[in-house]
Amino acid sequence: MSLSDELYKEIILEHSQHPSHRGALNNPTVVEDGVNRSCGDEVQIHLKIEDGIITEVGVNGHGCSISTASASLMADAIEGMKVNDVKDLIIKFKKMVTEDVEIEFPEDLEDLGALSGVKKFPVRVKCATLSWNTLEQAIKDYSN
Ligand code: ZN
């Protein structure tokens, strides 16, 4: 079951005003920068990866409410997850905001569904995917 649009709006508002996991990590395994030039959003993702698990996430940068909320929701979702599961989640999230399909997330990740509405606003899709594309690149760098 998906949450109501009203609740989705509240989740985005809450995460844009009080983003999670702000700040750099002391000993990050990988750091990746991302920019969305069409809106001016900038993000820097810090990851600490131990034994194939993302144990800590730090988010720097600034941007619009959608990019900020998306990075915050992402950070909450991936901390404690296996890198391989995160790869699947990135695909799922991007599918949700770019394709006309209903995506179901497990209960502990269902807040991510709050961003499903951005697919109606193509300009905002880049805002919503910025942190996820940056995360994808960070994982690629880590894997190489
Ligand atoms: Zn933006």
CSV table of N, CA and C in Angstrom, one decimal, residues 42-115:
chain,number,residue,atom,x,y,z
A,42,GLU,N,24.0,20.9,-5.8
A,42,GLU,CA,25.4,20.3,-5.6
A,42,GLU,C,25.3,19.3,-4.5
A,43,VAL,N,25.9,18.2,-4.6
A,43,VAL,CA,25.9,17.2,-3.5
A,43,VAL,C,27.3,16.6,-3.4
A,44,GLN,N,27.7,16.3,-2.2
A,44,GLN,CA,28.9,15.5,-2.0
A,44,GLN,C,28.6,14.4,-1.0
A,45,ILE,N,28.8,13.1,-1.5
A,45,ILE,CA,28.4,12.0,-0.7
A,45,ILE,C,29.7,11.4,-0.1
A,46,HIS,N,29.7,11.1,1.2
A,46,HIS,CA,30.8,10.4,1.9
A,46,HIS,C,30.2,9.1,2.3
A,47,LEU,N,31.0,8.0,2.0
A,47,LEU,CA,30.6,6.7,2.4
A,47,LEU,C,31.7,6.0,3.2
A,48,LYS,N,31.4,5.4,4.3
A,48,LYS,CA,32.3,4.5,4.9
A,48,LYS,C,31.8,3.1,4.6
A,49,ILE,N,32.6,2.3,4.0
A,49,ILE,CA,32.2,0.9,3.6
A,49,ILE,C,33.2,-0.1,4.3
A,50,GLU,N,32.5,-1.0,5.0
A,50,GLU,CA,33.3,-2.1,5.7
A,50,GLU,C,32.7,-3.4,5.5
A,51,ASP,N,33.5,-4.3,5.0
A,51,ASP,CA,33.0,-5.7,4.7
A,51,ASP,C,31.8,-5.7,3.8
A,52,GLY,N,31.8,-4.8,2.8
A,52,GLY,CA,30.7,-4.8,1.8
A,52,GLY,C,29.4,-4.2,2.4
A,53,ILE,N,29.5,-3.5,3.5
A,53,ILE,CA,28.4,-2.8,4.1
A,53,ILE,C,28.6,-1.4,4.2
A,54,ILE,N,27.6,-0.5,3.9
A,54,ILE,CA,27.8,0.9,4.1
A,54,ILE,C,27.4,1.2,5.5
A,55,THR,N,28.5,1.5,6.3
A,55,THR,CA,28.3,1.6,7.7
A,55,THR,C,28.0,3.1,8.1
A,56,GLU,N,28.4,4.0,7.3
A,56,GLU,CA,28.2,5.4,7.6
A,56,GLU,C,28.0,6.2,6.3
A,57,VAL,N,27.2,7.2,6.4
A,57,VAL,CA,26.9,8.1,5.2
A,57,VAL,C,27.0,9.5,5.7
A,58,GLY,N,27.6,10.4,4.9
A,58,GLY,CA,27.6,11.8,5.2
A,58,GLY,C,27.3,12.5,3.9
A,59,VAL,N,26.5,13.6,4.0
A,59,VAL,CA,26.0,14.3,2.8
A,59,VAL,C,26.4,15.8,3.0
A,60,ASN,N,27.1,16.4,2.0
A,60,ASN,CA,27.4,17.8,2.0
A,60,ASN,C,26.7,18.4,0.7
A,61,GLY,N,26.7,19.7,0.7
A,61,GLY,CA,26.2,20.4,-0.5
A,61,GLY,C,25.0,21.2,-0.3
A,62,HIS,N,24.4,21.7,-1.3
A,62,HIS,CA,23.2,22.5,-1.2
A,62,HIS,C,22.4,22.4,-2.5
A,63,GLY,N,21.1,22.7,-2.4
A,63,GLY,CA,20.3,22.6,-3.5
A,63,GLY,C,18.8,22.9,-3.2
A,64,CYS,N,18.0,22.6,-4.1
A,64,CYS,CA,16.5,22.8,-3.9
A,64,CYS,C,15.9,21.8,-2.9
A,65,SER,N,14.7,22.0,-2.6
A,65,SER,CA,14.1,21.1,-1.6
A,65,SER,C,14.0,19.7,-2.1
A,66,ILE,N,13.8,19.5,-3.4
A,66,ILE,CA,13.7,18.1,-3.9
A,66,ILE,C,15.0,17.4,-3.8
A,67,SER,N,16.1,18.0,-4.2
A,67,SER,CA,17.4,17.4,-4.2
A,67,SER,C,17.8,17.2,-2.7
A,68,THR,N,17.5,18.1,-1.8
A,68,THR,CA,17.9,18.0,-0.4
A,68,THR,C,17.1,16.8,0.2
A,69,ALA,N,15.8,16.8,0.0
A,69,ALA,CA,15.0,15.7,0.5
A,69,ALA,C,15.4,14.3,0.0
A,70,SER,N,15.7,14.3,-1.3
A,70,SER,CA,16.1,13.0,-1.9
A,70,SER,C,17.4,12.5,-1.3
A,71,ALA,N,18.4,13.4,-1.1
A,71,ALA,CA,19.7,13.0,-0.5
A,71,ALA,C,19.5,12.5,0.9
A,72,SER,N,18.6,13.2,1.6
A,72,SER,CA,18.3,12.8,3.0
A,72,SER,C,17.6,11.5,3.1
A,73,LEU,N,16.6,11.3,2.3
A,73,LEU,CA,15.9,10.0,2.3
A,73,LEU,C,16.9,8.9,1.9
A,74,MET,N,17.7,9.1,0.9
A,74,MET,CA,18.7,8.2,0.5
A,74,MET,C,19.7,7.8,1.6
A,75,ALA,N,20.2,8.8,2.3
A,75,ALA,CA,21.1,8.5,3.3
A,75,ALA,C,20.5,7.7,4.4
A,76,ASP,N,19.3,8.0,4.8
A,76,ASP,CA,18.6,7.2,5.8
A,76,ASP,C,18.4,5.7,5.3
A,77,ALA,N,18.1,5.6,4.0
A,77,ALA,CA,17.8,4.3,3.5
A,77,ALA,C,19.0,3.4,3.4
A,78,ILE,N,20.2,4.0,3.0
A,78,ILE,CA,21.3,3.1,2.7
A,78,ILE,C,22.2,2.8,3.9
A,79,GLU,N,22.2,3.6,4.9
A,79,GLU,CA,23.1,3.3,6.0
A,79,GLU,C,22.8,2.0,6.7
A,80,GLY,N,23.8,1.1,6.7
A,80,GLY,CA,23.6,-0.2,7.3
A,80,GLY,C,23.3,-1.2,6.2
A,81,MET,N,23.1,-0.8,4.9
A,81,MET,CA,22.8,-1.7,3.9
A,81,MET,C,24.1,-2.3,3.2
A,82,LYS,N,23.9,-3.5,2.6
A,82,LYS,CA,25.0,-4.1,1.8
A,82,LYS,C,25.1,-3.4,0.5
A,83,VAL,N,26.3,-3.2,0.1
A,83,VAL,CA,26.6,-2.5,-1.2
A,83,VAL,C,25.8,-3.1,-2.3
A,84,ASN,N,25.7,-4.4,-2.4
A,84,ASN,CA,25.0,-5.1,-3.5
A,84,ASN,C,23.5,-4.7,-3.4
A,85,ASP,N,22.9,-4.7,-2.2
A,85,ASP,CA,21.5,-4.3,-2.1
A,85,ASP,C,21.3,-2.8,-2.4
A,86,VAL,N,22.3,-2.0,-2.1
A,86,VAL,CA,22.2,-0.6,-2.5
A,86,VAL,C,22.1,-0.4,-4.0
A,87,LYS,N,22.9,-1.2,-4.7
A,87,LYS,CA,22.9,-1.2,-6.2
A,87,LYS,C,21.5,-1.4,-6.7
A,88,ASP,N,20.9,-2.4,-6.2
A,88,ASP,CA,19.5,-2.8,-6.6
A,88,ASP,C,18.5,-1.6,-6.2
A,89,LEU,N,18.8,-1.0,-5.1
A,89,LEU,CA,17.9,0.1,-4.6
A,89,LEU,C,18.0,1.3,-5.6
A,90,ILE,N,19.2,1.6,-6.0
A,90,ILE,CA,19.5,2.7,-6.9
A,90,ILE,C,18.6,2.5,-8.2
A,91,ILE,N,18.7,1.3,-8.7
A,91,ILE,CA,18.0,1.0,-10.0
A,91,ILE,C,16.5,1.1,-9.7
A,92,LYS,N,16.0,0.6,-8.6
A,92,LYS,CA,14.6,0.7,-8.3
A,92,LYS,C,14.1,2.2,-8.1
A,93,PHE,N,14.9,2.9,-7.4
A,93,PHE,CA,14.6,4.3,-7.2
A,93,PHE,C,14.5,5.1,-8.5
A,94,LYS,N,15.5,4.9,-9.3
A,94,LYS,CA,15.5,5.7,-10.6
A,94,LYS,C,14.4,5.2,-11.5
A,95,LYS,N,14.0,4.0,-11.4
A,95,LYS,CA,12.9,3.5,-12.2
A,95,LYS,C,11.6,4.2,-11.7
A,96,MET,N,11.5,4.3,-10.4
A,96,MET,CA,10.3,4.9,-9.8
A,96,MET,C,10.1,6.4,-10.3
A,97,VAL,N,11.2,7.1,-10.5
A,97,VAL,CA,11.0,8.5,-10.8
A,97,VAL,C,11.1,8.8,-12.3
A,98,THR,N,11.4,7.8,-13.1
A,98,THR,CA,11.5,8.0,-14.5
A,98,THR,C,10.5,7.2,-15.4
A,99,GLU,N,10.0,6.1,-14.8
A,99,GLU,CA,9.1,5.3,-15.6
A,99,GLU,C,7.7,5.3,-15.0
A,100,ASP,N,6.7,5.0,-15.9
A,100,ASP,CA,5.4,5.0,-15.4
A,100,ASP,C,5.0,3.6,-14.8
A,101,VAL,N,5.7,3.3,-13.7
A,101,VAL,CA,5.4,2.0,-13.1
A,101,VAL,C,5.2,2.3,-11.6
A,102,GLU,N,4.5,1.4,-11.0
A,102,GLU,CA,4.3,1.4,-9.5
A,102,GLU,C,5.4,0.6,-8.9
A,103,ILE,N,6.2,1.3,-8.0
A,103,ILE,CA,7.3,0.6,-7.3
A,103,ILE,C,7.0,0.4,-5.9
A,104,GLU,N,7.1,-0.8,-5.4
A,104,GLU,CA,6.9,-1.1,-4.0
A,104,GLU,C,8.2,-1.3,-3.3
A,105,PHE,N,8.3,-0.5,-2.2
A,105,PHE,CA,9.5,-0.7,-1.3
A,105,PHE,C,9.2,-1.5,-0.1
A,106,PRO,N,10.1,-2.2,0.5
A,106,PRO,CA,9.9,-2.8,1.8
A,106,PRO,C,9.5,-1.7,2.8
A,107,GLU,N,8.8,-2.2,3.9
A,107,GLU,CA,8.2,-1.2,4.8
A,107,GLU,C,9.2,-0.2,5.4
A,108,ASP,N,10.4,-0.7,5.7
A,108,ASP,CA,11.4,0.2,6.3
A,108,ASP,C,12.0,1.2,5.3
A,109,LEU,N,11.7,1.0,4.0
A,109,LEU,CA,12.2,2.0,3.0
A,109,LEU,C,11.1,2.7,2.3
A,110,GLU,N,9.8,2.6,2.8
A,110,GLU,CA,8.7,3.1,2.0
A,110,GLU,C,8.6,4.6,1.9
A,111,ASP,N,9.3,5.3,2.8
A,111,ASP,CA,9.4,6.8,2.7
A,111,ASP,C,10.0,7.2,1.3
A,112,LEU,N,10.8,6.4,0.7
A,112,LEU,CA,11.3,6.7,-0.6
A,112,LEU,C,10.3,6.9,-1.6
A,113,GLY,N,9.1,6.3,-1.4
A,113,GLY,CA,8.0,6.5,-2.3
A,113,GLY,C,7.5,7.9,-2.4
A,114,ALA,N,7.9,8.7,-1.4
A,114,ALA,CA,7.4,10.1,-1.3
A,114,ALA,C,7.9,10.9,-2.6
A,115,LEU,N,8.9,10.4,-3.2
A,115,LEU,CA,9.4,11.1,-4.4
A,115,LEU,C,8.9,10.6,-5.7
